[in-house]
Short mmCIF file of C-alpha atoms in Angstrom, two decimals:
data_model
loop_
_atom_site.label_atom_id
_atom_site.label_comp_id
_atom_site.label_asym_id
_atom_site.label_seq_id
_atom_site.Cartn_x
_atom_site.Cartn_y
_atom_site.Cartn_z
CA MET A 1 174.58 145.83 -5.10
CA PRO A 2 176.93 148.63 -3.98
CA ILE A 3 180.66 147.95 -3.81
CA ALA A 4 181.14 148.35 -0.08
CA THR A 5 182.53 146.88 3.12
CA VAL A 6 179.56 146.25 5.38
CA ASP A 7 180.37 144.82 8.81
CA PRO A 8 178.12 141.73 9.18
CA THR A 9 178.38 141.88 12.97
CA THR A 10 176.63 145.27 13.05
CA GLY A 11 175.19 145.85 9.59
CA ARG A 12 177.05 149.16 9.38
CA THR A 13 178.65 150.27 6.12
CA LEU A 14 182.30 150.99 6.82
CA ARG A 15 183.63 151.97 3.37
CA THR A 16 182.21 152.40 -0.11
CA PHE A 17 184.03 152.30 -3.42
CA ASP A 18 183.28 153.74 -6.83
CA ALA A 19 182.95 151.21 -9.61
CA LEU A 20 185.38 151.50 -12.50
CA ASP A 21 184.01 153.46 -15.41
CA GLU A 22 184.33 152.25 -19.00
CA ALA A 23 187.65 154.02 -19.45
CA GLY A 24 189.06 152.41 -16.32
CA VAL A 25 188.00 148.95 -17.48
CA GLU A 26 189.47 149.60 -20.92
CA ARG A 27 192.84 150.59 -19.44
CA ARG A 28 193.00 147.37 -17.48
CA LEU A 29 192.00 145.25 -20.45
CA ALA A 30 194.66 146.92 -22.58
CA ASP A 31 197.28 146.42 -19.88
CA ALA A 32 196.27 142.77 -19.51
CA ALA A 33 196.46 142.07 -23.24
CA ARG A 34 199.79 143.84 -23.64
CA THR A 35 201.30 142.00 -20.67
CA ALA A 36 199.94 138.62 -21.76
CA ALA A 37 201.91 138.85 -25.01
CA GLU A 38 205.18 139.27 -23.10
CA TYR A 39 204.54 137.34 -19.86
CA ARG A 40 203.90 134.08 -21.72
CA ARG A 41 207.57 134.15 -22.75
CA THR A 42 208.90 134.19 -19.18
CA THR A 43 210.44 131.05 -17.77
CA PHE A 44 209.02 128.89 -15.02
CA ALA A 45 211.93 129.93 -12.79
CA GLN A 46 211.10 133.60 -13.27
CA ARG A 47 207.41 133.07 -12.51
CA ALA A 48 208.23 130.92 -9.47
CA ALA A 49 210.45 133.58 -7.99
CA LEU A 50 207.67 136.12 -8.27
CA LEU A 51 205.06 133.79 -6.80
CA ILE A 52 207.30 132.88 -3.88
CA ARG A 53 207.76 136.59 -3.19
CA ALA A 54 203.98 137.00 -3.14
CA ALA A 55 203.77 134.14 -0.63
CA GLU A 56 206.40 135.81 1.57
CA LEU A 57 204.48 139.10 1.55
CA LEU A 58 201.24 137.33 2.36
CA GLU A 59 202.80 135.46 5.27
CA ALA A 60 204.23 138.70 6.68
CA GLU A 61 200.84 140.41 6.36
CA THR A 62 198.64 137.54 7.55
CA GLU A 63 197.22 139.30 10.60
CA ASP A 64 196.22 142.39 8.67
CA ILE A 65 194.57 140.62 5.78
CA ALA A 66 192.88 138.15 8.18
CA ARG A 67 191.27 141.06 10.01
CA THR A 68 190.19 142.54 6.72
CA MET A 69 188.49 139.30 5.69
CA THR A 70 186.77 138.96 9.04
CA THR A 71 185.57 142.56 8.93
CA GLU A 72 184.18 142.16 5.42
CA MET A 73 182.43 138.80 5.64
CA GLY A 74 182.43 137.65 9.24
CA LYS A 75 184.51 134.47 9.32
CA PRO A 76 186.14 133.76 12.72
CA LEU A 77 189.57 135.39 12.92
CA ALA A 78 191.36 132.08 13.45
CA ALA A 79 189.79 130.74 10.25
CA ALA A 80 190.86 133.87 8.39
CA ARG A 81 194.46 133.39 9.51
CA ALA A 82 194.33 129.76 8.40
CA GLU A 83 192.98 130.84 5.01
CA ALA A 84 195.88 133.21 4.47
CA ALA A 85 198.36 130.47 5.41
CA LYS A 86 196.71 128.06 3.02
CA CYS A 87 197.03 130.57 0.20
CA ALA A 88 200.77 131.01 0.81
CA LYS A 89 201.13 127.21 0.86
CA ALA A 90 199.39 126.90 -2.50
CA MET A 91 201.62 129.59 -4.02
CA ARG A 92 204.72 127.74 -2.92
CA TRP A 93 203.28 124.43 -4.10
CA TYR A 94 202.69 125.67 -7.63
CA ALA A 95 205.98 127.60 -7.73
CA ALA A 96 207.78 124.31 -7.01
CA ARG A 97 205.76 122.03 -9.29
CA ALA A 98 204.33 123.96 -12.25
CA GLU A 99 207.19 123.17 -14.58
CA SER A 100 206.86 119.42 -14.06
CA LEU A 101 203.05 119.55 -14.23
CA LEU A 102 203.25 121.26 -17.60
CA ALA A 103 206.22 119.30 -18.95
CA ASP A 104 206.11 118.27 -22.61
CA GLU A 105 204.43 114.92 -23.21
CA HIS A 106 206.07 112.43 -25.58
CA PRO A 107 203.86 109.70 -27.08
CA ASP A 108 205.17 106.19 -27.47
CA GLN A 109 207.66 106.04 -30.33
CA ALA A 110 205.66 103.33 -32.08
CA ASP A 111 202.64 105.62 -32.14
CA VAL A 112 204.78 108.48 -33.40
CA ARG A 113 205.99 106.35 -36.32
CA ASP A 114 202.44 105.15 -37.00
CA ALA A 115 201.41 108.85 -37.26
CA GLY A 116 204.04 109.31 -39.95
CA ALA A 117 206.32 111.48 -37.86
CA ALA A 118 209.94 111.52 -36.88
CA THR A 119 209.00 113.25 -33.62
CA ALA A 120 205.78 114.29 -31.97
CA ARG A 121 205.10 115.83 -28.63
CA VAL A 122 202.38 117.74 -26.74
CA VAL A 123 203.23 121.09 -25.17
CA TYR A 124 201.16 123.27 -22.88
CA ARG A 125 200.84 126.96 -23.73
CA PRO A 126 198.92 129.68 -21.83
CA LEU A 127 195.60 130.91 -23.20
CA GLY A 128 196.24 134.55 -22.29
CA VAL A 129 193.88 136.78 -20.34
CA VAL A 130 191.58 134.89 -17.94
CA LEU A 131 188.66 136.54 -16.15
CA ALA A 132 188.01 135.25 -12.61
CA VAL A 133 184.59 135.91 -11.08
CA MET A 134 184.97 135.08 -7.41
CA PRO A 135 182.76 134.81 -4.30
CA TRP A 136 182.99 136.34 -0.84
CA ASN A 137 182.98 133.24 1.36
CA PHE A 138 186.71 132.45 1.02
CA PRO A 139 187.74 135.81 -0.38
CA LEU A 140 191.48 135.06 -0.45
CA TRP A 141 191.60 131.33 -1.06
CA GLN A 142 189.09 131.18 -3.91
CA VAL A 143 191.20 133.73 -5.82
CA VAL A 144 194.63 132.29 -5.04
CA ARG A 145 193.68 128.78 -6.05
CA PHE A 146 192.99 130.18 -9.50
CA ALA A 147 195.72 132.81 -9.59
CA ALA A 148 198.66 130.64 -8.51
CA PRO A 149 198.33 128.01 -11.26
CA ALA A 150 197.19 130.52 -13.88
CA LEU A 151 200.18 132.79 -13.33
CA MET A 152 202.59 129.90 -13.21
CA ALA A 153 201.20 128.63 -16.55
CA GLY A 154 201.94 132.02 -18.10
CA ASN A 155 198.42 133.42 -18.13
CA VAL A 156 197.41 136.82 -16.78
CA GLY A 157 194.35 137.42 -14.61
CA LEU A 158 191.49 139.88 -14.24
CA LEU A 159 189.63 139.59 -10.92
CA LYS A 160 185.98 140.53 -10.58
CA HIS A 161 185.46 139.86 -6.87
CA ALA A 162 182.24 139.89 -4.89
CA SER A 163 181.02 143.43 -4.23
CA ASN A 164 181.01 142.96 -0.41
CA VAL A 165 184.75 142.22 -0.16
CA PRO A 166 186.33 145.12 -2.05
CA GLN A 167 189.22 145.65 0.37
CA THR A 168 190.29 142.03 0.05
CA ALA A 169 189.98 142.33 -3.73
CA LEU A 170 192.17 145.41 -3.87
CA TYR A 171 194.72 143.76 -1.59
CA LEU A 172 195.07 140.84 -3.98
CA GLY A 173 195.75 143.10 -6.99
CA GLU A 174 198.33 145.03 -5.02
CA LEU A 175 199.92 141.84 -3.60
CA PHE A 176 200.97 140.51 -6.97
CA GLN A 177 202.12 143.91 -8.12
CA ARG A 178 204.26 144.42 -5.01
CA ALA A 179 205.72 140.93 -5.50
CA GLY A 180 207.14 142.14 -8.81
CA PHE A 181 204.76 140.67 -11.40
CA PRO A 182 204.67 142.84 -14.53
CA ARG A 183 202.08 145.58 -14.66
CA GLY A 184 198.82 144.16 -15.95
CA CYS A 185 199.68 140.59 -14.89
CA PHE A 186 196.95 140.42 -12.25
CA GLN A 187 194.43 143.24 -11.83
CA THR A 188 191.35 143.79 -9.73
CA LEU A 189 188.26 145.13 -11.49
CA LEU A 190 185.91 146.94 -9.12
CA ILE A 191 182.80 146.45 -11.18
CA GLY A 192 179.27 145.28 -10.54
CA SER A 193 177.85 142.01 -11.81
CA ALA A 194 176.10 143.75 -14.70
CA ALA A 195 179.46 144.74 -16.16
CA VAL A 196 180.83 141.20 -16.31
CA GLU A 197 179.22 140.33 -19.64
CA ASP A 198 180.98 143.11 -21.54
CA VAL A 199 184.35 142.11 -20.11
CA LEU A 200 183.82 138.46 -20.96
CA ARG A 201 182.73 139.26 -24.49
CA ASP A 202 185.84 141.39 -25.08
CA PRO A 203 188.04 139.56 -27.62
CA ARG A 204 191.12 140.20 -25.48
CA VAL A 205 189.70 137.90 -22.78
CA ALA A 206 190.42 134.24 -23.62
CA ALA A 207 188.56 132.36 -20.90
CA ALA A 208 186.78 132.63 -17.56
CA THR A 209 186.48 130.88 -14.26
CA LEU A 210 183.67 131.37 -11.76
CA THR A 211 183.05 130.17 -8.25
CA GLY A 212 179.63 131.14 -6.98
CA SER A 213 175.93 130.55 -7.22
CA GLU A 214 174.20 128.43 -9.82
CA PRO A 215 172.45 131.45 -11.42
CA ALA A 216 175.76 133.27 -11.71
CA GLY A 217 177.33 130.20 -13.27
CA ARG A 218 174.54 129.88 -15.80
CA ALA A 219 174.91 133.55 -16.77
CA VAL A 220 178.69 133.33 -17.31
CA ALA A 221 178.49 129.99 -19.10
CA SER A 222 175.80 131.34 -21.40
CA VAL A 223 177.83 134.37 -22.44
CA ALA A 224 181.03 132.34 -22.77
CA GLY A 225 179.25 129.78 -24.89
CA ASP A 226 177.93 132.50 -27.17
CA VAL A 227 181.46 133.75 -27.84
CA VAL A 228 183.04 130.27 -27.65
CA LYS A 229 185.32 130.74 -24.67
CA LYS A 230 186.54 128.16 -22.19
CA THR A 231 185.03 128.27 -18.69
CA VAL A 232 185.52 126.46 -15.40
CA LEU A 233 182.58 126.61 -12.97
CA GLU A 234 182.52 125.67 -9.29
CA LEU A 235 178.97 126.21 -8.10
CA GLY A 236 176.83 125.12 -5.15
CA GLY A 237 176.86 121.95 -3.14
CA SER A 238 174.70 120.01 -0.74
CA ASP A 239 177.25 117.42 0.29
CA PRO A 240 176.13 114.17 1.93
CA TYR A 241 177.78 112.92 5.09
CA ILE A 242 177.06 109.18 5.38
CA VAL A 243 177.55 107.40 8.72
CA MET A 244 177.49 103.60 8.86
CA PRO A 245 177.36 101.27 11.88
CA SER A 246 181.06 100.35 11.82
CA ALA A 247 182.15 103.99 12.10
CA ASP A 248 183.72 105.61 15.13
CA ILE A 249 180.51 107.44 16.04
CA ALA A 250 182.04 109.80 18.58
CA LYS A 251 184.63 110.96 16.07
CA ALA A 252 182.10 111.09 13.23
CA ALA A 253 179.79 113.30 15.27
CA ALA A 254 182.60 115.61 16.42
CA THR A 255 183.93 116.01 12.90
CA ALA A 256 180.41 116.54 11.57
CA VAL A 257 180.12 119.74 13.60
CA THR A 258 183.25 121.23 12.06
CA ALA A 259 182.25 119.97 8.62
CA ARG A 260 178.94 121.78 8.90
CA VAL A 261 179.84 125.09 10.59
CA GLN A 262 183.23 125.78 9.00
CA ASN A 263 183.23 129.35 7.72
CA ASN A 264 179.98 129.97 9.61
CA GLY A 265 178.39 127.25 7.49
CA GLN A 266 179.00 129.24 4.33
CA SER A 267 181.05 126.78 2.32
CA CYS A 268 180.10 124.94 -0.85
CA ILE A 269 181.96 121.87 0.37
CA ALA A 270 180.55 121.94 3.89
CA ALA A 271 178.65 118.77 4.76
CA LYS A 272 174.98 119.66 4.76
CA ARG A 273 172.91 116.46 4.62
CA PHE A 274 173.73 113.93 7.37
CA ILE A 275 172.62 110.47 6.27
CA VAL A 276 172.85 108.05 9.17
CA HIS A 277 172.21 104.32 9.39
CA THR A 278 169.32 103.52 11.67
CA ASP A 279 171.46 101.36 13.98
CA VAL A 280 173.58 104.37 15.01
CA TYR A 281 171.16 107.22 14.21
CA ASP A 282 170.11 107.89 17.81
CA GLU A 283 173.68 107.93 19.18
CA PHE A 284 174.98 110.11 16.36
CA THR A 285 172.05 112.51 16.59
CA GLU A 286 172.43 112.95 20.33
CA ARG A 287 176.15 113.62 20.12
CA PHE A 288 175.90 115.85 17.04
CA THR A 289 173.00 117.94 18.32
CA ALA A 290 174.57 118.49 21.72
CA ALA A 291 177.82 119.64 20.16
CA MET A 292 176.05 121.97 17.71
CA ALA A 293 174.04 123.51 20.52
CA ASP A 294 177.21 124.06 22.56
CA LEU A 295 178.93 126.19 19.94
CA THR A 296 179.68 129.82 20.85
CA VAL A 297 178.06 132.35 18.54
CA GLY A 298 179.52 135.80 18.67
CA ASP A 299 181.97 138.44 17.52
CA PRO A 300 184.25 136.79 14.94
CA MET A 301 187.18 138.91 16.12
CA GLN A 302 187.06 137.13 19.50
CA GLU A 303 189.21 134.02 19.72
CA SER A 304 186.52 132.19 21.71
CA THR A 305 183.95 132.48 18.93
CA ASP A 306 183.05 129.33 17.01
CA VAL A 307 180.40 130.79 14.70
CA GLY A 308 180.21 134.36 13.53
CA PRO A 309 177.48 136.13 11.55
CA LEU A 310 176.35 135.31 8.07
CA ALA A 311 178.02 137.52 5.51
CA THR A 312 174.93 139.31 4.26
CA GLU A 313 171.45 140.18 5.43
CA ALA A 314 170.00 138.57 2.30
CA GLY A 315 171.89 135.37 3.05
CA ARG A 316 170.36 135.12 6.51
CA LYS A 317 166.91 135.79 5.11
CA ASP A 318 167.34 132.97 2.58
CA LEU A 319 168.45 130.59 5.33
CA GLU A 320 165.55 131.52 7.58
CA GLU A 321 163.10 130.87 4.78
CA LEU A 322 164.50 127.38 4.18
CA VAL A 323 164.31 126.47 7.87
CA ASP A 324 160.84 127.98 8.35
CA ASP A 325 159.55 126.12 5.28
CA ALA A 326 160.85 122.80 6.62
CA VAL A 327 159.40 123.33 10.11
CA ARG A 328 156.00 124.32 8.67
CA GLN A 329 155.98 121.03 6.78
CA GLY A 330 156.79 118.92 9.81
CA ALA A 331 160.54 118.98 10.35
CA THR A 332 161.79 119.38 13.91
CA ALA A 333 164.53 121.76 14.98
CA LEU A 334 166.50 119.70 17.51
CA CYS A 335 168.51 122.85 18.29
CA GLY A 336 168.64 126.36 16.90
CA GLY A 337 166.25 127.39 14.21
CA ARG A 338 166.25 131.09 15.09
CA ARG A 339 168.26 134.24 15.50
CA PRO A 340 170.22 134.00 18.74
CA PRO A 341 168.75 136.03 21.62
CA GLY A 342 170.68 139.15 22.56
CA PHE A 343 171.98 139.89 19.06
CA ASP A 344 170.03 142.94 18.01
CA GLN A 345 172.59 143.90 15.38
CA GLY A 346 174.29 141.91 12.65
CA TRP A 347 173.26 138.83 10.74
CA PHE A 348 173.67 136.01 13.24
CA TYR A 349 171.87 132.68 13.16
CA GLU A 350 172.01 129.82 15.62
CA PRO A 351 173.64 126.49 14.69
CA THR A 352 170.65 124.36 13.77
CA VAL A 353 169.90 120.65 13.38
CA LEU A 354 166.73 119.65 11.52
CA ALA A 355 165.29 116.14 11.80
CA GLY A 356 162.36 114.74 9.85
CA VAL A 357 163.29 116.41 6.59
CA THR A 358 161.30 114.92 3.69
CA PRO A 359 160.99 115.35 -0.08
CA GLY A 360 158.95 118.42 -0.90
CA MET A 361 160.70 120.61 1.64
CA ARG A 362 162.84 123.22 -0.06
CA ILE A 363 165.84 122.45 2.12
CA ASP A 364 165.79 118.88 0.85
CA GLN A 365 166.85 120.09 -2.60
CA GLU A 366 168.26 123.61 -2.11
CA GLU A 367 171.65 124.48 -0.62
CA ALA A 368 171.52 125.80 2.92
CA PHE A 369 174.31 128.37 3.09
CA GLY A 370 174.71 128.77 6.81
CA PRO A 371 175.03 126.68 10.00
CA VAL A 372 172.00 124.47 9.36
CA ALA A 373 172.25 120.66 9.15
CA THR A 374 169.58 118.20 7.98
CA LEU A 375 169.37 114.65 9.33
CA TYR A 376 168.15 111.55 7.47
CA ARG A 377 167.66 108.01 8.87
CA VAL A 378 168.36 105.18 6.41
CA ALA A 379 168.07 101.40 6.64
CA ASP A 380 171.21 100.42 4.71
CA LEU A 381 173.99 101.67 2.46
CA ASP A 382 171.93 101.31 -0.70
CA GLU A 383 169.36 103.73 0.71
CA ALA A 384 172.16 106.02 1.89
CA VAL A 385 173.65 106.20 -1.61
CA GLN A 386 170.22 106.80 -3.10
CA ARG A 387 169.63 109.62 -0.65
CA ALA A 388 173.11 111.04 -1.27
CA ASN A 389 172.45 111.21 -5.02
CA ASP A 390 168.94 112.66 -4.62
CA THR A 391 170.05 116.24 -5.15
CA PRO A 392 170.82 118.41 -8.16
CA PHE A 393 174.34 118.98 -6.78
CA GLY A 394 177.43 116.81 -6.82
CA LEU A 395 180.41 118.66 -5.36
CA SER A 396 181.87 116.34 -2.71
CA SER A 397 180.78 113.68 -0.22
CA ASN A 398 181.79 112.09 3.09
CA LEU A 399 181.63 108.51 4.31
CA TRP A 400 182.25 107.18 7.81
CA THR A 401 182.86 103.42 7.99
CA ARG A 402 185.46 100.78 8.73
CA ASP A 403 184.05 98.45 6.05
CA GLU A 404 186.06 98.30 2.83
CA ASP A 405 182.99 97.13 0.89
CA ASP A 406 181.17 100.31 1.98
CA ILE A 407 184.06 102.42 0.74
CA ALA A 408 184.15 100.64 -2.62
CA GLN A 409 180.40 101.03 -3.13
CA VAL A 410 180.33 104.73 -2.28
CA ALA A 411 183.40 105.45 -4.37
CA ARG A 412 181.69 103.73 -7.30
CA ASP A 413 178.13 104.98 -6.93
CA VAL A 414 178.01 108.41 -5.28
CA GLN A 415 177.79 111.19 -7.85
CA ALA A 416 180.32 113.74 -6.66
CA GLY A 417 183.70 115.22 -7.43
CA GLY A 418 185.21 113.69 -4.29
CA VAL A 419 184.67 111.03 -1.63
CA PHE A 420 186.29 111.68 1.74
CA VAL A 421 186.39 108.64 4.01
CA ASN A 422 186.50 109.03 7.80
CA GLY A 423 187.24 112.74 7.53
CA MET A 424 185.72 115.96 6.27
CA THR A 425 186.03 117.36 2.79
CA ALA A 426 188.92 119.76 2.34
CA SER A 427 190.81 121.23 -0.60
CA HIS A 428 194.55 120.82 -1.10
CA PRO A 429 196.85 122.01 -3.93
CA ALA A 430 197.74 118.41 -4.85
CA LEU A 431 194.15 117.19 -5.30
CA PRO A 432 191.76 118.12 -8.10
CA PHE A 433 188.71 119.99 -6.90
CA GLY A 434 185.33 120.41 -8.61
CA GLY A 435 181.94 118.82 -9.05
CA VAL A 436 179.41 117.25 -11.34
CA LYS A 437 175.75 117.85 -12.12
CA ARG A 438 174.71 121.40 -11.13
CA SER A 439 177.82 121.86 -9.00
CA GLY A 440 179.65 122.82 -12.19
CA TYR A 441 182.38 121.46 -14.43
CA GLY A 442 186.14 121.59 -14.83
CA ARG A 443 188.67 121.25 -12.10
CA GLU A 444 190.79 123.54 -9.91
CA LEU A 445 194.05 122.68 -8.15
CA SER A 446 196.56 119.90 -8.90
CA GLY A 447 197.84 119.26 -12.42
CA HIS A 448 194.26 119.18 -13.67
CA GLY A 449 193.69 122.75 -12.50
CA ILE A 450 196.83 124.27 -14.02
CA ARG A 451 196.07 122.65 -17.36
CA GLU A 452 192.48 123.99 -17.55
CA PHE A 453 193.68 127.30 -18.96
CA CYS A 454 196.38 125.94 -21.21
CA ASN A 455 196.34 125.07 -24.91
CA ALA A 456 197.47 121.49 -25.32
CA THR A 457 199.38 121.87 -28.58
CA THR A 458 200.56 118.96 -30.75
CA ILE A 459 204.02 119.45 -32.31
CA TRP A 460 204.41 116.98 -35.22
CA GLN A 461 207.44 116.75 -37.51
CA ALA A 462 207.49 114.61 -40.66
CA ALA A 463 209.69 111.58 -40.78
CA ASP A 464 211.73 112.87 -43.77
CA GLN A 465 212.90 115.97 -41.86
CA ASP A 466 215.67 116.27 -39.33
CA ALA A 467 214.47 116.36 -35.74
CA PRO A 468 214.82 119.76 -34.02
#
C-alpha cells in the first residue's frame, strides 16, 4: 500500500510520500536508543511540563489538524475537532497524575519482615523504546492514548502509523518535538507494513503496542513472541447493545444511532449487534431504523453531515460483501444496504439496518467496519447474554435497563473488557480500555495503561543492613 493521502470523498490522491530507507530507519532507531538512556532519568515534573506544552500546541492547532484528519480518512469535521480536544485532555490528565500512578508501592511491614528484609518496595521503571503500530480510524487519539502515558513513564516512542494518514503521522512527530521533548523521544517512521518486523526485531526496541486488525495483531504478536518482547494489542470488536423491557426505549434507540455511526461506523468500540428483548423489539426497531434512515450522508467538511465516506475503497468493498452475503441468505435491509444515489465519487455507503441475521451469515461473526447495524430478537436476558457472547470478539458491551438484577447478570456474564449501562461505550483517560478473546490483550489508559510498559522492580534490603 503506498504511503499517501487519498481523499475518500473523491478517491483522488492528494499527496504521496517516500518510505524511509534502511539508513533513515537506522538513524531513528539510534536516536531513540540514545535518548531513551537519558530521558528515563528526567523527573515527572520535567516530563509533565513538556506534555502540557504539547497539549497547548494541539489546542491552538485544532482546526488545522482536524481538517487534515478529515481530508485523510473522512470523519466528519466536528468529530475530528472533538478528537483533537480529547487528545489534549488526555495529555493534561497524564501530566497531572503519572507520578501518583507510578508511585513506589510499599508492602505491609509484616510481609516485609516475613521476607527477611528491613525494607522492601516496588518501583516502576520505563522499558525504553516502544514501537506503536497504529490505525487510521482515530489517527490522533489512538496515538496519543499510547504516547501520553508512555512518555510520562519515561519511555520513548516510535510510531508506525497507517499508510493512508501520513500527514497526521508527521504532525504527531513534529508536535512532540516542537513541545520541547528531546530529539528522538517520539519519532514517526514512514514505513510500510512489511518493514515492521525488522524494526520490532531490533534489540533496541523493548516492546510494542498495536491497535488494528486481527491479522495485523497476530503478525506483531508472533514476531514479538519470537524475540520475547512485551506487546499490548487492541484489535477488532463486534460489541453487543442489549435492550431490555425496562429501558427508556426512546433514549436507547437515539443513542444506538450515535453508537453505531460514530466515526462513520469505523470504530472498534462502536455498537454493532443490537440485541433486543421481544417485548420492545418492534418499538426499538421502528425508532432506530427511522433515525438511521434520516441521517445525512455527505461531504465530511460540511457541518450538516452526519456520516461521511468510508476511509478506503477496500473497506467499502468489504462492507458491501458482508451486507450482500447476509441479504442473499435471507436477512432484510430495513434501510440502506447500498451506495447512496448521487455519489459517483468517493467511498460512501448508506447507514444500514439488517434484520433477520442468523448464524452462518458472515456478518454474524465478522466485524462490520462501517455504518451497518444488525438486529436480533431475544426472549429474555439469558438469551441476550448468550447472543452477546456468541462472537470471537470481546471488546466492550452496552446494556439498557432499569433493573439492577439485569445489570448484575450482564456485568458477571458478558465476556468483554467493559460494560456500559444506559449509555454508549466511550474511552476516557481514567478508565482502563481493552478487550478479551480475539479483541486482544493488555490495557490502555488509566493506571493500568501507564504500567503496561514499565518494569515493576522489587527493591529488597536485608534486615541486617541500614535502611537507605
